[in-house]
Amino acid sequence: MERGLLWLPLLVAFLWLAWQGSQEYQKVEAYRVWAEQFERAKYDIYAVLGQNGNDITWGKPTPKGLIKLETFSLLDVKEIKFLVDEKQIEIENPPQKGCVIELEFLFSEPAKSVRVPFTETSLASQWGKYFQGVLQNLNSQNNYNGSQE
C-alpha cells in the first residue's frame, strides 16, 4: 500500500505532462495549417505571425486554434520598435534575455500601435530587422513614385 502511495504523485505528474504535450501539439498543428497561406510565418508560445506581401497577421495560439487574429498593412506603419522589458533596444544589439520581448509597430494614426510578443530576443531581433528592411524599401518606393509624378 505504501509503495502505491509513493508512486501516485509520479503517475499524476506523468499524466499532467502527457496532457500538456497534447495541448502543445494541438497548438502547433493549428499553426501549421494556418501558416500555409503565408509567405513567411513564425510560431512561439506567445504569438503567431504571418506575412503576405505588405499584410501582417498575428494572433495567439491555443489548443482549439488561433484566436485574436489581427491584420494590418506595412504601408500604414510609420516605425518599428524593438522592446525588451518595456525599454526600446537597438535591434542590432539584442540583449541575451528579457522578461517581456516585443516588436511594436507604430502607425501613422496618432496613438495607434500593435505589440507582437516573442519568447526570444534573437528571434524578435531577426524579425525586426527583416520588417525594418521591408519598411525602408516601401518608403523608398513611395518616395521614388512620388518624385516621378
Short mmCIF file of C-alpha atoms in Angstrom, two decimals:
data_model
loop_
_atom_site.label_atom_id
_atom_site.label_comp_id
_atom_site.label_asym_id
_atom_site.label_seq_id
_atom_site.Cartn_x
_atom_site.Cartn_y
_atom_site.Cartn_z
CA MET A 1 0.00 0.00 0.00
CA GLU A 2 2.76 2.45 0.94
CA ARG A 3 4.58 1.79 -2.35
CA GLY A 4 1.40 2.54 -4.26
CA LEU A 5 1.04 5.84 -2.45
CA LEU A 6 4.66 6.72 -3.25
CA TRP A 7 4.10 6.09 -6.98
CA LEU A 8 0.83 8.02 -7.14
CA PRO A 9 2.45 11.51 -7.36
CA LEU A 10 4.74 10.25 -10.12
CA LEU A 11 1.77 8.89 -12.05
CA VAL A 12 -0.10 12.20 -11.65
CA ALA A 13 2.98 14.14 -12.86
CA PHE A 14 3.32 11.85 -15.88
CA LEU A 15 -0.36 12.25 -16.80
CA TRP A 16 -0.11 16.03 -16.43
CA LEU A 17 2.99 16.14 -18.68
CA ALA A 18 1.26 13.97 -21.30
CA TRP A 19 -1.77 16.29 -21.25
CA GLN A 20 0.48 19.37 -21.60
CA GLY A 21 2.28 17.77 -24.53
CA SER A 22 -1.02 17.02 -26.20
CA GLN A 23 -2.16 20.64 -25.75
CA GLU A 24 1.08 21.99 -27.26
CA TYR A 25 0.84 19.55 -30.19
CA GLN A 26 -2.68 20.80 -30.94
CA LYS A 27 -1.41 24.42 -30.93
CA VAL A 28 1.43 23.59 -33.32
CA GLU A 29 -0.86 21.67 -35.68
CA ALA A 30 -3.36 24.55 -35.78
CA TYR A 31 -0.44 26.91 -36.54
CA ARG A 32 0.93 24.61 -39.28
CA VAL A 33 -2.38 24.61 -41.15
CA TRP A 34 -2.79 28.39 -40.69
CA ALA A 35 0.81 29.19 -41.76
CA GLU A 36 0.46 27.50 -45.16
CA GLN A 37 -1.30 30.60 -46.52
CA PHE A 38 1.64 32.94 -45.76
CA GLU A 39 4.97 33.70 -47.43
CA ARG A 40 6.69 33.91 -44.03
CA ALA A 41 5.40 32.79 -40.65
CA LYS A 42 6.58 32.29 -37.08
CA TYR A 43 5.24 30.39 -34.08
CA ASP A 44 6.08 30.63 -30.44
CA ILE A 45 4.07 30.16 -27.28
CA TYR A 46 3.09 33.84 -27.06
CA ALA A 47 2.08 34.65 -30.64
CA VAL A 48 1.87 33.56 -34.24
CA LEU A 49 2.85 35.90 -37.04
CA GLY A 50 2.34 35.64 -40.78
CA GLN A 51 3.27 37.86 -43.72
CA ASN A 52 1.70 38.00 -47.16
CA GLY A 53 3.13 40.84 -49.22
CA ASN A 54 2.60 44.01 -47.17
CA ASP A 55 -0.04 42.47 -44.89
CA ILE A 56 0.91 41.19 -41.43
CA THR A 57 -1.43 38.91 -39.48
CA TRP A 58 -0.79 37.96 -35.89
CA GLY A 59 -2.67 36.29 -33.07
CA LYS A 60 -2.46 33.94 -30.11
CA PRO A 61 -2.16 30.14 -30.41
CA THR A 62 -4.48 27.97 -28.34
CA PRO A 63 -5.20 24.22 -28.47
CA LYS A 64 -8.55 24.97 -30.12
CA GLY A 65 -6.95 27.14 -32.81
CA LEU A 66 -5.67 30.65 -33.25
CA ILE A 67 -7.53 33.50 -31.54
CA LYS A 68 -7.45 37.30 -31.54
CA LEU A 69 -6.16 37.38 -35.12
CA GLU A 70 -5.43 40.92 -36.32
CA THR A 71 -4.22 42.04 -39.74
CA PHE A 72 -2.53 45.32 -40.63
CA SER A 73 -0.58 46.64 -43.58
CA LEU A 74 3.07 47.64 -43.51
CA LEU A 75 2.01 50.55 -45.73
CA ASP A 76 0.32 52.04 -42.63
CA VAL A 77 3.35 51.51 -40.35
CA LYS A 78 5.44 54.57 -39.56
CA GLU A 79 8.06 52.94 -37.32
CA ILE A 80 9.03 49.58 -35.80
CA LYS A 81 10.49 49.45 -32.29
CA PHE A 82 12.24 46.55 -30.55
CA LEU A 83 11.19 46.50 -26.88
CA VAL A 84 12.72 44.43 -24.10
CA ASP A 85 11.20 44.84 -20.65
CA GLU A 86 9.35 47.99 -21.85
CA LYS A 87 12.62 49.67 -22.95
CA GLN A 88 13.50 50.41 -26.57
CA ILE A 89 16.63 48.47 -27.57
CA GLU A 90 18.83 48.72 -30.64
CA ILE A 91 17.75 45.95 -32.98
CA GLU A 92 21.37 45.31 -33.99
CA ASN A 93 22.45 44.57 -30.40
CA PRO A 94 19.75 42.47 -28.72
CA PRO A 95 20.32 41.50 -25.07
CA GLN A 96 20.74 37.84 -24.21
CA LYS A 97 17.40 37.68 -22.45
CA GLY A 98 14.48 39.66 -21.16
CA CYS A 99 11.15 39.04 -19.48
CA VAL A 100 8.89 40.89 -21.93
CA ILE A 101 10.10 40.92 -25.55
CA GLU A 102 8.02 42.68 -28.21
CA LEU A 103 8.09 44.27 -31.63
CA GLU A 104 5.98 47.42 -31.63
CA PHE A 105 4.50 48.62 -34.91
CA LEU A 106 3.63 52.33 -34.73
CA PHE A 107 1.08 53.58 -37.23
CA SER A 108 0.61 56.91 -38.96
CA GLU A 109 -2.56 57.42 -36.92
CA PRO A 110 -1.65 59.02 -33.60
CA ALA A 111 -1.81 56.79 -30.54
CA LYS A 112 -2.23 53.55 -32.52
CA SER A 113 0.23 50.68 -32.25
CA VAL A 114 0.43 46.90 -32.25
CA ARG A 115 2.78 44.95 -29.98
CA VAL A 116 3.68 41.42 -31.04
CA PRO A 117 5.23 39.34 -28.20
CA PHE A 118 8.19 36.99 -28.67
CA THR A 119 9.86 34.42 -26.41
CA GLU A 120 13.45 35.05 -27.55
CA THR A 121 15.31 38.31 -28.09
CA SER A 122 17.28 36.88 -31.02
CA LEU A 123 14.11 35.80 -32.84
CA ALA A 124 12.46 39.20 -32.25
CA SER A 125 15.62 40.93 -33.46
CA GLN A 126 15.72 38.90 -36.69
CA TRP A 127 12.06 39.59 -37.46
CA GLY A 128 12.50 43.26 -36.54
CA LYS A 129 15.47 43.63 -38.90
CA TYR A 130 13.50 41.95 -41.67
CA PHE A 131 10.44 44.17 -41.20
CA GLN A 132 12.55 47.32 -40.95
CA GLY A 133 14.16 46.39 -44.27
CA VAL A 134 10.76 45.85 -45.88
CA LEU A 135 9.54 49.15 -44.42
CA GLN A 136 12.59 51.02 -45.77
CA ASN A 137 12.00 49.50 -49.23
CA LEU A 138 8.34 50.57 -49.14
CA ASN A 139 9.29 54.09 -48.07
CA SER A 140 11.94 54.42 -50.77
CA GLN A 141 9.48 53.14 -53.40
CA ASN A 142 6.84 55.63 -52.21
CA ASN A 143 9.40 58.47 -52.33
CA TYR A 144 10.54 57.40 -55.79
CA ASN A 145 6.95 57.13 -57.09
CA GLY A 146 6.10 60.48 -55.50
CA SER A 147 9.03 62.19 -57.22
CA GLN A 148 8.02 60.71 -60.59
CA GLU A 149 4.65 62.44 -60.59
#
